[in-house]
Coordinates of N, CA and C in Angstrom, one line a residue:
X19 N 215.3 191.7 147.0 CA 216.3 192.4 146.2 C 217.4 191.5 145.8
X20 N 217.9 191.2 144.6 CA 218.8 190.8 143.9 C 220.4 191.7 143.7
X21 N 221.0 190.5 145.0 CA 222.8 191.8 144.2 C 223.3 190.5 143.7
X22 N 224.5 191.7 142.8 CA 225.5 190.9 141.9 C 226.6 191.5 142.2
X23 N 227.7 190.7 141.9 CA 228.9 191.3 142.4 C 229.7 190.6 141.5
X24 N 230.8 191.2 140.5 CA 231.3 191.0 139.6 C 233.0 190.5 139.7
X25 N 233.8 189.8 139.5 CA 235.2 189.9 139.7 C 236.0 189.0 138.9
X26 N 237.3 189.2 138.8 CA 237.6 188.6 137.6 C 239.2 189.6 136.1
X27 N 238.1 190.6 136.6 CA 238.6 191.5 135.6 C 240.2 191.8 135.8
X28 N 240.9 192.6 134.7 CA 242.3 192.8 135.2 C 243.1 193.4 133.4
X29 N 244.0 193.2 133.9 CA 244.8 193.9 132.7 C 245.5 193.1 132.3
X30 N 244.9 192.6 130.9 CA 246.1 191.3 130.0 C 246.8 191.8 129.1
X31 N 247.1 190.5 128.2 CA 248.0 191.3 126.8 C 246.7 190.9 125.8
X32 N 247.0 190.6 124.3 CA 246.5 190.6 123.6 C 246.4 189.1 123.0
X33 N 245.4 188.2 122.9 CA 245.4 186.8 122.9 C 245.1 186.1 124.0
X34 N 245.8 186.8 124.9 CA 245.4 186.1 126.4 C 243.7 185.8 126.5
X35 N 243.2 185.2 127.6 CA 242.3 185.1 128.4 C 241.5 185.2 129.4
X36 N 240.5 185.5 129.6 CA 240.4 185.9 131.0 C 238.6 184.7 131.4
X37 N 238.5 184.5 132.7 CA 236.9 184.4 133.2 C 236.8 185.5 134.3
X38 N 235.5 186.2 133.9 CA 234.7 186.6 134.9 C 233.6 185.5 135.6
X39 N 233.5 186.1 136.9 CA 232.8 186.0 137.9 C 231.3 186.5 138.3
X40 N 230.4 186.5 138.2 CA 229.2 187.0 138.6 C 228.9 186.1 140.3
X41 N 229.0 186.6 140.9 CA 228.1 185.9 142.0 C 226.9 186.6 142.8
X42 N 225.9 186.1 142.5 CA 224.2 186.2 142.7 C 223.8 185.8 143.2
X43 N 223.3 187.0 144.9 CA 222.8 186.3 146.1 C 221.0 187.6 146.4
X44 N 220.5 187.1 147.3 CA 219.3 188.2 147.3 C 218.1 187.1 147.3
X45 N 217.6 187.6 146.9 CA 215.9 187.4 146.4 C 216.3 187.2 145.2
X46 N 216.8 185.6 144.6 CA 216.6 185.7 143.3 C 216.6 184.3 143.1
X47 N 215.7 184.2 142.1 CA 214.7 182.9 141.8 C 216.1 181.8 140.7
X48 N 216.0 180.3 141.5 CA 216.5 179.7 141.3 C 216.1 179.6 139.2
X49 N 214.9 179.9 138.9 CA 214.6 179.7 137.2 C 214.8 181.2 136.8
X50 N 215.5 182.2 136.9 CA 216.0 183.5 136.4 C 217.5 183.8 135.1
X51 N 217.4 184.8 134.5 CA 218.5 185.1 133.2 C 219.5 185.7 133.9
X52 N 220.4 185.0 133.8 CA 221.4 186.2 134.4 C 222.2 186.2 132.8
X53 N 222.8 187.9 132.2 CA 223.3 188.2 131.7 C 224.5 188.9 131.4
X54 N 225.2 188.5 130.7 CA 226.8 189.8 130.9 C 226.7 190.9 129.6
X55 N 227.1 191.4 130.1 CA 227.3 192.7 128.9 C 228.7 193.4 129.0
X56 N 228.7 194.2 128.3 CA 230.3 195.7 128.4 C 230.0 197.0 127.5
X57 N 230.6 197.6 128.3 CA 230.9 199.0 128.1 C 232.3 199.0 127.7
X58 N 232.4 199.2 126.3 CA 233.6 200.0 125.7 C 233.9 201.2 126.2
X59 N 234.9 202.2 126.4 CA 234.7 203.3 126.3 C 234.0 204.7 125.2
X60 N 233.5 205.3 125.6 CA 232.4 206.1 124.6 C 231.6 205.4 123.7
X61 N 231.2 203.9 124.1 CA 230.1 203.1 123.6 C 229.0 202.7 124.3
X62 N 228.4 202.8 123.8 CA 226.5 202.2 124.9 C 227.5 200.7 125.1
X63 N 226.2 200.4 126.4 CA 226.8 199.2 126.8 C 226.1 197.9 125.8
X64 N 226.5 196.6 125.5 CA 226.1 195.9 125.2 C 226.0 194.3 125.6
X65 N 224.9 193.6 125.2 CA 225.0 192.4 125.8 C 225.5 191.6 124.9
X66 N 226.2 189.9 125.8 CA 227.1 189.1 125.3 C 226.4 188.0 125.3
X67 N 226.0 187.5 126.6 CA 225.5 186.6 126.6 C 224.3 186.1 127.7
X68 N 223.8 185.7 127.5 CA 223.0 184.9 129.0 C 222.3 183.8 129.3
X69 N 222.0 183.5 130.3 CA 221.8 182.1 130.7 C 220.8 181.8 131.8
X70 N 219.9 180.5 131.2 CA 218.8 180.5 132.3 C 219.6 179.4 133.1
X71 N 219.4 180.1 134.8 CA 219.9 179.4 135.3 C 219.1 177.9 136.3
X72 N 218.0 178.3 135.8 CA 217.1 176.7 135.7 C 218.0 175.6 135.2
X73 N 218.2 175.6 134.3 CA 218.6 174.5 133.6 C 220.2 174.3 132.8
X74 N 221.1 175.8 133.0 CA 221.9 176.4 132.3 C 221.9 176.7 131.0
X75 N 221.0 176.6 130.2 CA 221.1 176.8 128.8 C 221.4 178.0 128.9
X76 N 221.9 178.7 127.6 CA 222.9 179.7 127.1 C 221.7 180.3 125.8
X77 N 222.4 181.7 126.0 CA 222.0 182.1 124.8 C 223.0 183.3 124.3
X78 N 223.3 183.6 123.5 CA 224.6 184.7 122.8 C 223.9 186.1 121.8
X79 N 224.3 187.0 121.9 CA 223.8 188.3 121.2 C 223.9 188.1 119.6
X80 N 225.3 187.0 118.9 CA 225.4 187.0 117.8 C 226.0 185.7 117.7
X81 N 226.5 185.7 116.6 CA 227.0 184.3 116.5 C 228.7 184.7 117.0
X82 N 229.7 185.6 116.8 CA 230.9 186.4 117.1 C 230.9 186.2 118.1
X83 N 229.7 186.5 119.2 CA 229.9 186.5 120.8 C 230.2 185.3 121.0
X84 N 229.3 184.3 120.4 CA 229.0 182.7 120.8 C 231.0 182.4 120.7
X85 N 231.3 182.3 119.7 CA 232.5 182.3 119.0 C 233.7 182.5 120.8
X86 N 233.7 183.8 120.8 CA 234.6 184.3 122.0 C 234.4 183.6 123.0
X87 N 232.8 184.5 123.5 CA 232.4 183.9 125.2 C 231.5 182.7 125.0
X88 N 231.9 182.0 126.5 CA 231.4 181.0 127.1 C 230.8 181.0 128.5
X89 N 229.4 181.4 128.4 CA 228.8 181.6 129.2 C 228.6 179.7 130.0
X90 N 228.7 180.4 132.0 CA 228.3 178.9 132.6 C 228.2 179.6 133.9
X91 N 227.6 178.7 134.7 CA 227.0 178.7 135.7 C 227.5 177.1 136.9
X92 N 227.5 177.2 137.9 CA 228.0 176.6 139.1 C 226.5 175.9 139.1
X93 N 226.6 174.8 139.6 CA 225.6 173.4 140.1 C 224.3 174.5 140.6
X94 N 224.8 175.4 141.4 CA 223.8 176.0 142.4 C 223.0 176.9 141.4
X95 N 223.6 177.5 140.6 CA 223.0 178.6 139.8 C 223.6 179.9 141.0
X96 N 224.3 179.9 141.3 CA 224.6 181.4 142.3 C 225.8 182.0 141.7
X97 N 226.9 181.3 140.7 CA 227.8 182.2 140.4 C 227.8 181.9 138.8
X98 N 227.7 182.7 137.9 CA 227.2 182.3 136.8 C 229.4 183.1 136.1
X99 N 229.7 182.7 135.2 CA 230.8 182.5 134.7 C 230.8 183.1 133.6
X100 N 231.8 184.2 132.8 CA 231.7 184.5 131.6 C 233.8 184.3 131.1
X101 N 233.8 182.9 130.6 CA 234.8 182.6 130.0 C 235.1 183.8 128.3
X102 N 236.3 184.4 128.4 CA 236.5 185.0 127.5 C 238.1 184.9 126.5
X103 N 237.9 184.2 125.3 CA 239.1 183.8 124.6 C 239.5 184.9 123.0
X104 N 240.7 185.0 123.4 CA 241.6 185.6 122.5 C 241.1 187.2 122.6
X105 N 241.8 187.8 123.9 CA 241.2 189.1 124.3 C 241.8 190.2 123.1
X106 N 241.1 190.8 122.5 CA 242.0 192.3 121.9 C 241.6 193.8 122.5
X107 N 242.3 194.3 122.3 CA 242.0 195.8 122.5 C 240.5 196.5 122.7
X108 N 239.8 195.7 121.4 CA 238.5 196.6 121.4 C 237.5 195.6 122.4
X109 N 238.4 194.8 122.9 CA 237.2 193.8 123.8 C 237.4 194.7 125.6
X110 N 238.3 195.7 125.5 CA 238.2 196.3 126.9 C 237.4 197.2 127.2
X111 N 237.1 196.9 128.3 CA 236.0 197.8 128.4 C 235.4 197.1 130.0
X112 N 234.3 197.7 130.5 CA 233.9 197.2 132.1 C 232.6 195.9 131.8
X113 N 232.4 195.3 132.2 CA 232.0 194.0 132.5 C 230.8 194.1 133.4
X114 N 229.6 193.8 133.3 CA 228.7 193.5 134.2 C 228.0 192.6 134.1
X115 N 227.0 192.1 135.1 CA 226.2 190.8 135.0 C 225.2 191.5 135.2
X116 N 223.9 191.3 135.3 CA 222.9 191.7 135.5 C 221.5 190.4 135.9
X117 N 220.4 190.1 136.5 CA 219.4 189.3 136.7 C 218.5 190.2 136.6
X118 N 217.5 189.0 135.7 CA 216.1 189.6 135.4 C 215.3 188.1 135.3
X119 N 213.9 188.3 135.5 CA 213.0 187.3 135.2 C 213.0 186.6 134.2
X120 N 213.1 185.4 134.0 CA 212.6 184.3 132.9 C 211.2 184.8 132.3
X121 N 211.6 184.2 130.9 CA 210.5 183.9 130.2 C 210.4 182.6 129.3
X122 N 210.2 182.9 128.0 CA 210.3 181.7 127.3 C 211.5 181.4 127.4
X123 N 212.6 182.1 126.9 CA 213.7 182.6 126.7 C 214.7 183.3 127.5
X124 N 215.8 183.4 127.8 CA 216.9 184.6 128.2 C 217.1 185.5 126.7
X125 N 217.2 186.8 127.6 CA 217.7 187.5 125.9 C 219.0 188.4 126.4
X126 N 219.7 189.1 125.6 CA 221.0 189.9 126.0 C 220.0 191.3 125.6
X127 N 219.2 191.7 126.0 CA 219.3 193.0 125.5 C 218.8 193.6 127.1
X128 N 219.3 195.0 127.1 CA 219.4 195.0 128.5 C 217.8 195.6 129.3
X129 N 216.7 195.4 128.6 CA 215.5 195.9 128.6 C 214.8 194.7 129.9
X130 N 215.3 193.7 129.6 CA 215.2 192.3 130.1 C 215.6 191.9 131.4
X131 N 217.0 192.8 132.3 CA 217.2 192.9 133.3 C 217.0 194.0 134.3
X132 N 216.9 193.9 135.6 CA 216.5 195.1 136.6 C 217.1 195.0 137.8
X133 N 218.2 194.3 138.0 CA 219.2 193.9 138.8 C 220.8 193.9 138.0
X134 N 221.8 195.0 138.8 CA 222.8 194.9 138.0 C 223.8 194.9 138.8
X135 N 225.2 194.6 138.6 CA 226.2 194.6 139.3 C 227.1 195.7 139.3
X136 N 227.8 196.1 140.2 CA 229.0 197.5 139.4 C 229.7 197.0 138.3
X137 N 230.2 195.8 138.0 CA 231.1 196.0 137.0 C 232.4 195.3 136.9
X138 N 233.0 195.0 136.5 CA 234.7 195.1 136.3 C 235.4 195.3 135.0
X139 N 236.5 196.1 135.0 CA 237.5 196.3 134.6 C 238.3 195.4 133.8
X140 N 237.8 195.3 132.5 CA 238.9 194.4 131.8 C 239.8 195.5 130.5
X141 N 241.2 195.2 131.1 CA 241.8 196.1 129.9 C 243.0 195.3 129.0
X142 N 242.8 195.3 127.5 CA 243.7 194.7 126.9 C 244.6 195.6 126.0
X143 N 246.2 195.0 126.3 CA 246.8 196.4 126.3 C 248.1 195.3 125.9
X144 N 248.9 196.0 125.0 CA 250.3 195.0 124.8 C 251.4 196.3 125.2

């Protein structure tokens, strides 16, 4: 069994920055996706970005995400990183990481993971 535990989150202004935290311990395979996603309020959740932690390569939901977040990962692959720049309003919302199996590819869609974290709390607020 794979946990995640998320941290990081908090209450900024507008422009500011924030990194989240994912740290991933368990039964989980050193060549695995770990992904972030968020929940807006009254919005499905969505994915941002993820990263095979084999090798760190990266992969982004769009090009906009790529743009903001900066997905990374620690030497070990156990705490994977979600750098996030020029926070606004509609970027608040809860935070999660999630692990799932490799494939060819990592992908952000959340069909792909089966391991998730509770979350954090990011609120952008002037």
């Amino acid at each position: 069994q794979v946990q995640l535990r998320e941290s990081g989150g908090g209450s900024v202004r507008p422009g500011e920055s924030l990194r989240l935290s994912c740290i991933v311990s368990g039964d989980h395979s050193r060549n695995s996706c770990v992904g972030w996603f968020r929940q807006a309020p009254g919005k499905e959740r969505e994915g941002i970005a993820a990263v095979f932690t084999g090798t760190g390569r990266s992969y982004y939901a769009d090009s906009d995400k790529a743009r903001q977040f900066d997905i990374s990962q620690d030497h070990a692959g156990n705490t994977v990183y979600l750098q996030i720049e020029g926070l606004q309003a509609e970027d608040s919302g809860i935070y999660y990481c999630a692990a799932g199996p490799s494939g060819n590819a990592c992908y952000t869609g959340e069909y792909a993971y089966r391991s998730w974290g509770q979350g954090t709390q990011v609120t952008v607020s002037s």
